[in-house]
């Protein structure tokens, strides 16, 4: 039985895939939720929850929704690779509104960052949480900026934040890459609960992947301090998915997979490592 937060939790992106998962699991745990999204909430409103349709660009409404909340679980925004002009409003300006609300309410932010903030690292690497950002597009770039915004608000204003570098959170893995990157909905819900109920978090990073044997890419994060360990695994799918690869050398080389290939214009791949341009 998890403890129930004393203050309501603001959940942005409530109408999206992961928002709907959390709306169900957190309300079943007895939590009070203030839910918001630009799209209508497609399910019945759970007990102890409210839903307000709002755009993240509306800073005044975000401030109002956050009033009295102790935690902001921020899932809202553009969640896939899109052109720069589409990403910048929801993911940068919208996040600024979230952090200003958190500052005012002294609330903790749980930010849905992404593996695409480090997507151009090679799959042969093993990255600690303090690795270099290597975004694989405008979307990943917005997540890297979002993590940096969290650091700034922690050092300047003491706003706690946990940055979840989520791999692939979906009902089940569907290709060979996801044998490493898969995060089950159950592990995701337990991760958010742990981040919310942890006594202290400071500003930290947790990689969001289940207990997958092939997850050799990501290590050394704050999960032990937060009190989370994944219990599900993509391993039972290995037999059916191990050969399910794209045939695209760029996609298969890097952690970010297909996002790395979008609008990719290099004629030859970059040399390994961030500062090896001289060998190009
Ligand atoms: P989703 O696209 O299903 O949900 C995002 C929600 O944000 C949508 O309901 C959308 O209406 C809302 N939204 C978009 N623009 C908005 C705006 N201007 N104002 C208010 N709401 C707006 O995405 P999903 O899969 O649920 O992901 C949730 C979060 O987790 C996203 O931030 C995504 O980047 C992140 N994430 C998800 C991963 C996954 O595998 N599902 C992996 C890595 C990160
Ligand atoms: C993400 O960041 C996306 O939000 C999600 O839709 C998936 O594409 C995921 O990354 C992934 O890398 O599998």
Short mmCIF file of C-alpha atoms and ligand atoms in Angstrom, two decimals:
data_model
loop_
_atom_site.label_atom_id
_atom_site.label_comp_id
_atom_site.label_asym_id
_atom_site.label_seq_id
_atom_site.Cartn_x
_atom_site.Cartn_y
_atom_site.Cartn_z
CA UNK A 1 0.00 0.00 0.00
CA UNK A 2 1.54 3.32 -1.07
CA UNK A 3 1.12 6.46 0.99
CA UNK A 4 -1.32 9.06 -0.32
CA UNK A 5 0.22 12.52 -0.91
CA UNK A 6 -1.17 15.16 1.43
CA UNK A 7 -1.70 17.58 -1.47
CA UNK A 8 -3.30 16.95 -4.89
CA UNK A 9 -1.13 16.05 -7.87
CA UNK A 10 -1.35 18.11 -11.08
CA UNK A 11 -1.22 15.73 -14.08
CA UNK A 12 -0.59 17.35 -17.47
CA UNK A 13 -1.03 15.38 -20.69
CA UNK A 14 -3.81 13.49 -18.88
CA UNK A 15 -5.62 12.59 -22.11
CA UNK A 16 -2.56 11.01 -23.72
CA UNK A 17 -1.50 7.36 -23.62
CA UNK A 18 0.58 7.60 -20.43
CA UNK A 19 -1.70 10.19 -18.84
CA UNK A 20 -4.63 7.80 -19.04
CA UNK A 21 -2.52 5.04 -17.49
CA UNK A 22 -1.58 7.30 -14.56
CA UNK A 23 -5.09 8.69 -14.16
CA UNK A 24 -6.24 5.13 -13.54
CA UNK A 25 -3.37 3.84 -11.41
CA UNK A 26 -2.97 6.95 -9.23
CA UNK A 27 -6.69 7.32 -8.61
CA UNK A 28 -6.91 3.62 -7.74
CA UNK A 29 -4.17 4.30 -5.18
CA UNK A 30 -6.49 6.90 -3.61
CA UNK A 31 -4.71 10.01 -4.89
CA UNK A 32 -6.46 13.31 -5.63
CA UNK A 33 -5.67 14.47 -9.18
CA UNK A 34 -5.98 17.79 -10.98
CA UNK A 35 -5.89 16.65 -14.59
CA UNK A 36 -5.39 18.83 -17.65
CA UNK A 37 -4.77 18.48 -21.40
CA UNK A 38 -5.48 20.39 -24.60
CA UNK A 39 -7.56 17.39 -25.73
CA UNK A 40 -10.71 16.16 -24.01
CA UNK A 41 -10.26 13.39 -21.42
CA UNK A 42 -11.62 10.29 -23.18
CA UNK A 43 -12.44 8.18 -20.11
CA UNK A 44 -14.84 8.71 -17.20
CA UNK A 45 -13.30 11.18 -14.72
CA UNK A 46 -11.90 9.04 -11.86
CA UNK A 47 -12.92 9.57 -8.22
CA UNK A 48 -11.15 12.47 -6.44
CA UNK A 49 -10.11 13.93 -9.84
CA UNK A 50 -10.99 17.02 -11.86
CA UNK A 51 -10.28 17.67 -15.53
CA UNK A 52 -9.73 21.08 -17.16
CA UNK A 53 -9.11 21.48 -20.87
CA UNK A 54 -6.19 23.91 -21.26
CA UNK A 55 -3.25 24.73 -23.50
CA UNK A 56 0.19 24.67 -21.85
CA UNK A 57 0.80 28.03 -23.54
CA UNK A 58 -1.78 29.58 -21.16
CA UNK A 59 0.49 30.35 -18.22
CA UNK A 60 -2.25 31.96 -16.12
CA UNK A 61 -4.43 28.85 -16.29
CA UNK A 62 -1.46 26.60 -15.48
CA UNK A 63 -0.74 28.75 -12.38
CA UNK A 64 -4.37 28.47 -11.33
CA UNK A 65 -4.50 24.70 -11.87
CA UNK A 66 -1.34 24.21 -9.81
CA UNK A 67 -2.70 26.09 -6.80
CA UNK A 68 -2.48 23.85 -3.72
CA UNK A 69 -0.74 21.00 -5.58
CA UNK A 70 2.38 19.41 -4.07
CA UNK A 71 3.58 17.61 -7.20
CA UNK A 72 3.31 18.27 -10.92
CA UNK A 73 3.59 15.19 -13.12
CA UNK A 74 4.33 16.80 -16.44
CA UNK A 75 3.51 14.58 -19.42
CA UNK A 76 1.88 17.17 -21.69
CA UNK A 77 3.34 18.40 -24.96
CA UNK A 78 4.63 17.16 -28.29
CA UNK A 79 5.65 13.53 -27.78
CA UNK A 80 7.25 12.63 -31.12
CA UNK A 81 9.62 14.24 -33.61
CA UNK A 82 8.00 17.31 -35.20
CA UNK A 83 9.25 20.51 -36.89
CA UNK A 84 10.96 23.06 -34.62
CA UNK A 85 8.09 25.56 -34.73
CA UNK A 86 5.59 22.95 -33.53
CA UNK A 87 7.80 21.75 -30.69
CA UNK A 88 8.95 25.02 -29.18
CA UNK A 89 5.59 26.28 -27.87
CA UNK A 90 4.29 23.28 -25.90
CA UNK A 91 7.66 21.80 -24.92
CA UNK A 92 9.71 24.89 -24.07
CA UNK A 93 7.31 27.73 -23.25
CA UNK A 94 4.80 25.26 -21.78
CA UNK A 95 7.48 23.79 -19.53
CA UNK A 96 8.47 27.25 -18.37
CA UNK A 97 4.86 27.75 -17.23
CA UNK A 98 5.04 24.46 -15.33
CA UNK A 99 8.25 25.48 -13.56
CA UNK A 100 6.92 28.92 -12.68
CA UNK A 101 3.85 27.25 -11.15
CA UNK A 102 6.07 24.79 -9.26
CA UNK A 103 8.17 27.66 -7.94
CA UNK A 104 5.12 29.46 -6.63
CA UNK A 105 3.58 26.37 -5.05
CA UNK A 106 6.91 24.90 -3.81
CA UNK A 107 5.86 21.79 -5.73
CA UNK A 108 8.04 18.97 -7.06
CA UNK A 109 8.13 18.43 -10.84
CA UNK A 110 8.25 14.96 -12.34
CA UNK A 111 9.21 15.59 -15.94
CA UNK A 112 8.64 13.07 -18.75
CA UNK A 113 11.97 13.48 -20.48
CA UNK A 114 12.94 10.98 -23.16
CA UNK A 115 15.66 8.68 -24.42
CA UNK A 116 15.70 11.01 -27.45
CA UNK A 117 17.61 13.59 -25.39
CA UNK A 118 20.55 11.18 -25.74
CA UNK A 119 19.39 9.42 -28.91
CA UNK A 120 22.60 9.79 -30.93
CA UNK A 121 24.62 7.71 -28.47
CA UNK A 122 25.56 4.36 -29.97
CA UNK A 123 23.87 1.22 -28.72
CA UNK A 124 27.28 -0.26 -27.80
CA UNK A 125 27.73 2.45 -25.14
CA UNK A 126 26.71 2.31 -21.48
CA UNK A 127 25.60 5.75 -20.30
CA UNK A 128 25.46 7.11 -16.77
CA UNK A 129 22.83 9.70 -15.87
CA UNK A 130 25.49 12.42 -16.20
CA UNK A 131 26.20 11.57 -19.84
CA UNK A 132 26.35 14.22 -22.54
CA UNK A 133 23.04 15.14 -24.11
CA UNK A 134 23.03 14.00 -27.77
CA UNK A 135 19.50 14.78 -28.96
CA UNK A 136 18.34 13.08 -32.14
CA UNK A 137 15.94 15.82 -33.32
CA UNK A 138 13.97 18.89 -32.25
CA UNK A 139 11.82 16.79 -29.91
CA UNK A 140 14.86 15.30 -28.13
CA UNK A 141 16.42 18.76 -28.01
CA UNK A 142 13.34 20.08 -26.20
CA UNK A 143 13.67 17.30 -23.61
CA UNK A 144 17.35 18.11 -23.04
CA UNK A 145 16.43 21.77 -22.58
CA UNK A 146 13.65 20.70 -20.22
CA UNK A 147 16.09 18.77 -18.05
CA UNK A 148 18.40 21.79 -17.97
CA UNK A 149 15.48 24.00 -16.99
CA UNK A 150 14.91 21.66 -14.04
CA UNK A 151 18.53 22.00 -12.96
CA UNK A 152 18.32 25.78 -13.12
CA UNK A 153 15.12 25.91 -11.04
CA UNK A 154 16.69 23.57 -8.45
CA UNK A 155 19.89 25.55 -8.07
CA UNK A 156 18.26 28.97 -8.25
CA UNK A 157 14.92 28.37 -6.53
CA UNK A 158 15.10 24.99 -4.77
CA UNK A 159 12.39 23.45 -6.98
CA UNK A 160 12.82 19.67 -6.77
CA UNK A 161 12.55 17.74 -10.04
CA UNK A 162 12.93 14.18 -11.26
CA UNK A 163 13.71 13.78 -14.96
CA UNK A 164 12.47 10.47 -16.29
CA UNK A 165 14.39 9.53 -19.45
CA UNK A 166 11.68 7.20 -20.64
CA UNK A 167 12.57 4.53 -23.18
CA UNK A 168 9.50 3.03 -24.86
CA UNK A 169 6.46 3.02 -22.59
CA UNK A 170 3.76 1.07 -24.39
CA UNK A 171 1.46 -1.91 -23.81
CA UNK A 172 4.12 -4.33 -25.10
CA UNK A 173 7.43 -4.22 -27.03
CA UNK A 174 6.98 -4.41 -30.80
CA UNK A 175 10.52 -4.58 -32.26
CA UNK A 176 14.09 -5.64 -31.38
CA UNK A 177 15.07 -2.17 -30.09
CA UNK A 178 12.31 -2.28 -27.52
CA UNK A 179 13.79 -5.47 -26.05
CA UNK A 180 16.16 -2.92 -24.47
CA UNK A 181 14.07 0.27 -24.26
CA UNK A 182 10.68 -1.14 -23.16
CA UNK A 183 9.08 0.29 -19.99
CA UNK A 184 5.92 -1.47 -18.89
CA UNK A 185 2.93 0.60 -17.82
CA UNK A 186 3.12 -1.04 -14.38
CA UNK A 187 6.78 -0.10 -13.89
CA UNK A 188 6.03 3.42 -15.15
CA UNK A 189 3.19 3.91 -12.66
CA UNK A 190 5.31 2.59 -9.79
CA UNK A 191 8.13 4.92 -10.86
CA UNK A 192 5.88 7.99 -10.74
CA UNK A 193 4.50 6.91 -7.36
CA UNK A 194 8.05 6.50 -6.00
CA UNK A 195 9.11 9.89 -7.38
CA UNK A 196 6.10 11.57 -5.76
CA UNK A 197 6.37 9.94 -2.35
CA UNK A 198 10.19 10.03 -1.96
CA UNK A 199 11.15 12.22 1.00
CA UNK A 200 13.65 14.21 -1.08
CA UNK A 201 14.76 14.13 -4.70
CA UNK A 202 16.81 17.25 -5.36
CA UNK A 203 17.22 17.47 -9.15
CA UNK A 204 17.92 14.03 -10.51
CA UNK A 205 17.56 11.62 -13.44
CA UNK A 206 16.04 8.15 -13.63
CA UNK A 207 16.23 6.05 -16.80
CA UNK A 208 12.79 4.69 -17.64
CA UNK A 209 13.19 1.09 -18.74
CA UNK A 210 11.93 -2.19 -17.31
CA UNK A 211 14.18 -4.97 -16.06
CA UNK A 212 15.18 -6.03 -19.60
CA UNK A 213 18.28 -8.26 -20.05
CA UNK A 214 19.16 -6.27 -23.17
CA UNK A 215 19.10 -2.95 -21.32
CA UNK A 216 22.88 -2.44 -21.27
CA UNK A 217 22.60 1.19 -22.47
CA UNK A 218 21.65 3.05 -19.29
CA UNK A 219 22.96 2.82 -15.69
CA UNK A 220 23.89 4.80 -12.54
CA UNK A 221 20.82 6.91 -11.92
CA UNK A 222 18.87 8.01 -8.82
CA UNK A 223 16.48 5.01 -8.63
CA UNK A 224 17.89 3.69 -5.35
CA UNK A 225 17.48 7.10 -3.68
CA UNK A 226 13.95 7.39 -5.06
CA UNK A 227 13.10 3.83 -3.99
CA UNK A 228 12.22 2.32 -7.37
CA UNK A 229 13.33 -0.82 -9.15
CA UNK A 230 11.56 -2.16 -12.26
CA UNK A 231 9.96 -5.58 -11.91
CA UNK A 232 8.59 -6.26 -15.40
CA UNK A 233 10.67 -7.26 -18.42
CA UNK A 234 10.68 -7.39 -22.22
CA UNK A 235 12.55 -10.72 -22.07
CA UNK A 236 9.53 -12.97 -22.73
CA UNK A 237 9.20 -11.24 -26.15
CA UNK A 238 12.84 -11.90 -27.18
CA UNK A 239 12.07 -15.01 -29.21
CA UNK A 240 9.50 -13.31 -31.40
CA UNK A 241 11.19 -9.88 -31.69
CA UNK A 242 14.97 -10.46 -31.80
CA UNK A 243 14.98 -10.49 -35.61
CA UNK A 244 12.56 -7.60 -35.98
CA UNK A 245 15.05 -4.94 -37.14
CA UNK A 246 14.60 -2.19 -39.70
CA UNK A 247 17.56 -2.72 -42.04
CA UNK A 248 18.33 1.02 -41.76
CA UNK A 249 21.97 1.34 -40.55
CA UNK A 250 21.41 4.73 -38.90
CA UNK A 251 18.32 3.56 -37.04
CA UNK A 252 20.01 0.38 -35.84
CA UNK A 253 23.27 2.05 -34.79
CA UNK A 254 21.91 4.57 -32.34
CA UNK A 255 19.80 4.36 -29.17
CA UNK A 256 17.19 6.75 -30.56
CA UNK A 257 16.37 4.33 -33.39
CA UNK A 258 14.02 5.62 -36.08
CA UNK A 259 14.09 9.20 -34.73
CA UNK A 260 17.78 9.38 -35.76
CA UNK A 261 16.90 8.65 -39.40
CA UNK A 262 14.25 11.37 -39.68
CA UNK A 263 15.56 14.13 -42.02
CA UNK A 264 19.07 12.61 -41.73
CA UNK A 265 21.31 14.13 -44.42
CA UNK A 266 24.82 12.86 -43.65
CA UNK A 267 26.39 10.83 -46.47
CA UNK A 268 28.64 8.97 -43.99
CA UNK A 269 28.01 8.36 -40.29
CA UNK A 270 29.65 10.59 -37.68
CA UNK A 271 32.72 9.11 -35.97
CA UNK A 272 32.00 7.62 -32.56
CA UNK A 273 32.10 10.09 -29.67
CA UNK A 274 30.99 13.67 -29.33
CA UNK A 275 34.32 15.45 -29.77
CA UNK A 276 35.79 13.34 -32.56
CA UNK A 277 34.83 15.63 -35.44
CA UNK A 278 38.49 15.89 -36.42
CA UNK A 279 38.38 12.22 -37.49
CA UNK A 280 35.36 12.81 -39.71
P1 LIG B 1 0.84 11.46 -25.93
O1 LIG B 1 1.14 12.20 -27.18
O2 LIG B 1 -0.12 10.32 -25.99
O3 LIG B 1 0.37 12.48 -24.80
C1 LIG B 1 0.79 13.81 -24.76
C2 LIG B 1 -0.41 14.67 -24.40
O4 LIG B 1 0.00 16.03 -24.37
C3 LIG B 1 -1.56 14.55 -25.40
O5 LIG B 1 -2.75 14.11 -24.76
C4 LIG B 1 -1.72 15.94 -25.97
O6 LIG B 1 -3.06 16.32 -26.23
C5 LIG B 1 -1.09 16.80 -24.86
N1 LIG B 1 -0.64 18.07 -25.39
C6 LIG B 1 0.05 18.32 -26.53
N2 LIG B 1 0.21 19.62 -26.72
C7 LIG B 1 -0.37 20.25 -25.67
C8 LIG B 1 -0.54 21.61 -25.31
N3 LIG B 1 -0.07 22.60 -26.08
N4 LIG B 1 -1.21 21.90 -24.18
C9 LIG B 1 -1.69 20.91 -23.40
N5 LIG B 1 -1.57 19.58 -23.68
C10 LIG B 1 -0.92 19.27 -24.81
O7 LIG B 1 2.26 10.94 -25.37
P2 LIG B 1 2.56 9.82 -24.28
O8 LIG B 1 3.08 8.62 -24.96
O9 LIG B 1 1.43 9.69 -23.35
O10 LIG B 1 3.79 10.48 -23.53
C11 LIG B 1 3.62 11.30 -22.39
C12 LIG B 1 4.91 12.05 -22.14
O11 LIG B 1 5.96 11.12 -21.97
C13 LIG B 1 5.31 12.98 -23.28
O12 LIG B 1 5.86 14.17 -22.74
C14 LIG B 1 6.39 12.20 -24.01
O13 LIG B 1 7.31 13.05 -24.63
C15 LIG B 1 7.02 11.42 -22.86
N6 LIG B 1 7.63 10.19 -23.31
C16 LIG B 1 6.85 9.13 -23.70
C17 LIG B 1 7.43 7.95 -24.12
C18 LIG B 1 6.62 6.76 -24.51
O14 LIG B 1 7.23 5.74 -24.87
N7 LIG B 1 5.28 6.79 -24.44
C19 LIG B 1 8.90 7.81 -24.19
C20 LIG B 1 9.62 8.99 -23.78
C21 LIG B 1 8.99 10.12 -23.34
C1 LIG B 2 9.46 8.79 -27.15
O1 LIG B 2 10.02 9.76 -26.61
C2 LIG B 2 8.08 8.90 -27.67
O2 LIG B 2 7.28 9.75 -26.88
C3 LIG B 2 7.39 7.56 -27.83
O3 LIG B 2 6.24 7.73 -28.66
C4 LIG B 2 8.32 6.51 -28.44
O4 LIG B 2 8.66 6.86 -29.75
C5 LIG B 2 9.58 6.41 -27.59
O5 LIG B 2 10.19 7.69 -27.40
C6 LIG B 2 10.64 5.47 -28.17
O6 LIG B 2 11.79 5.88 -28.33
O7 LIG B 2 10.31 4.29 -28.40
#
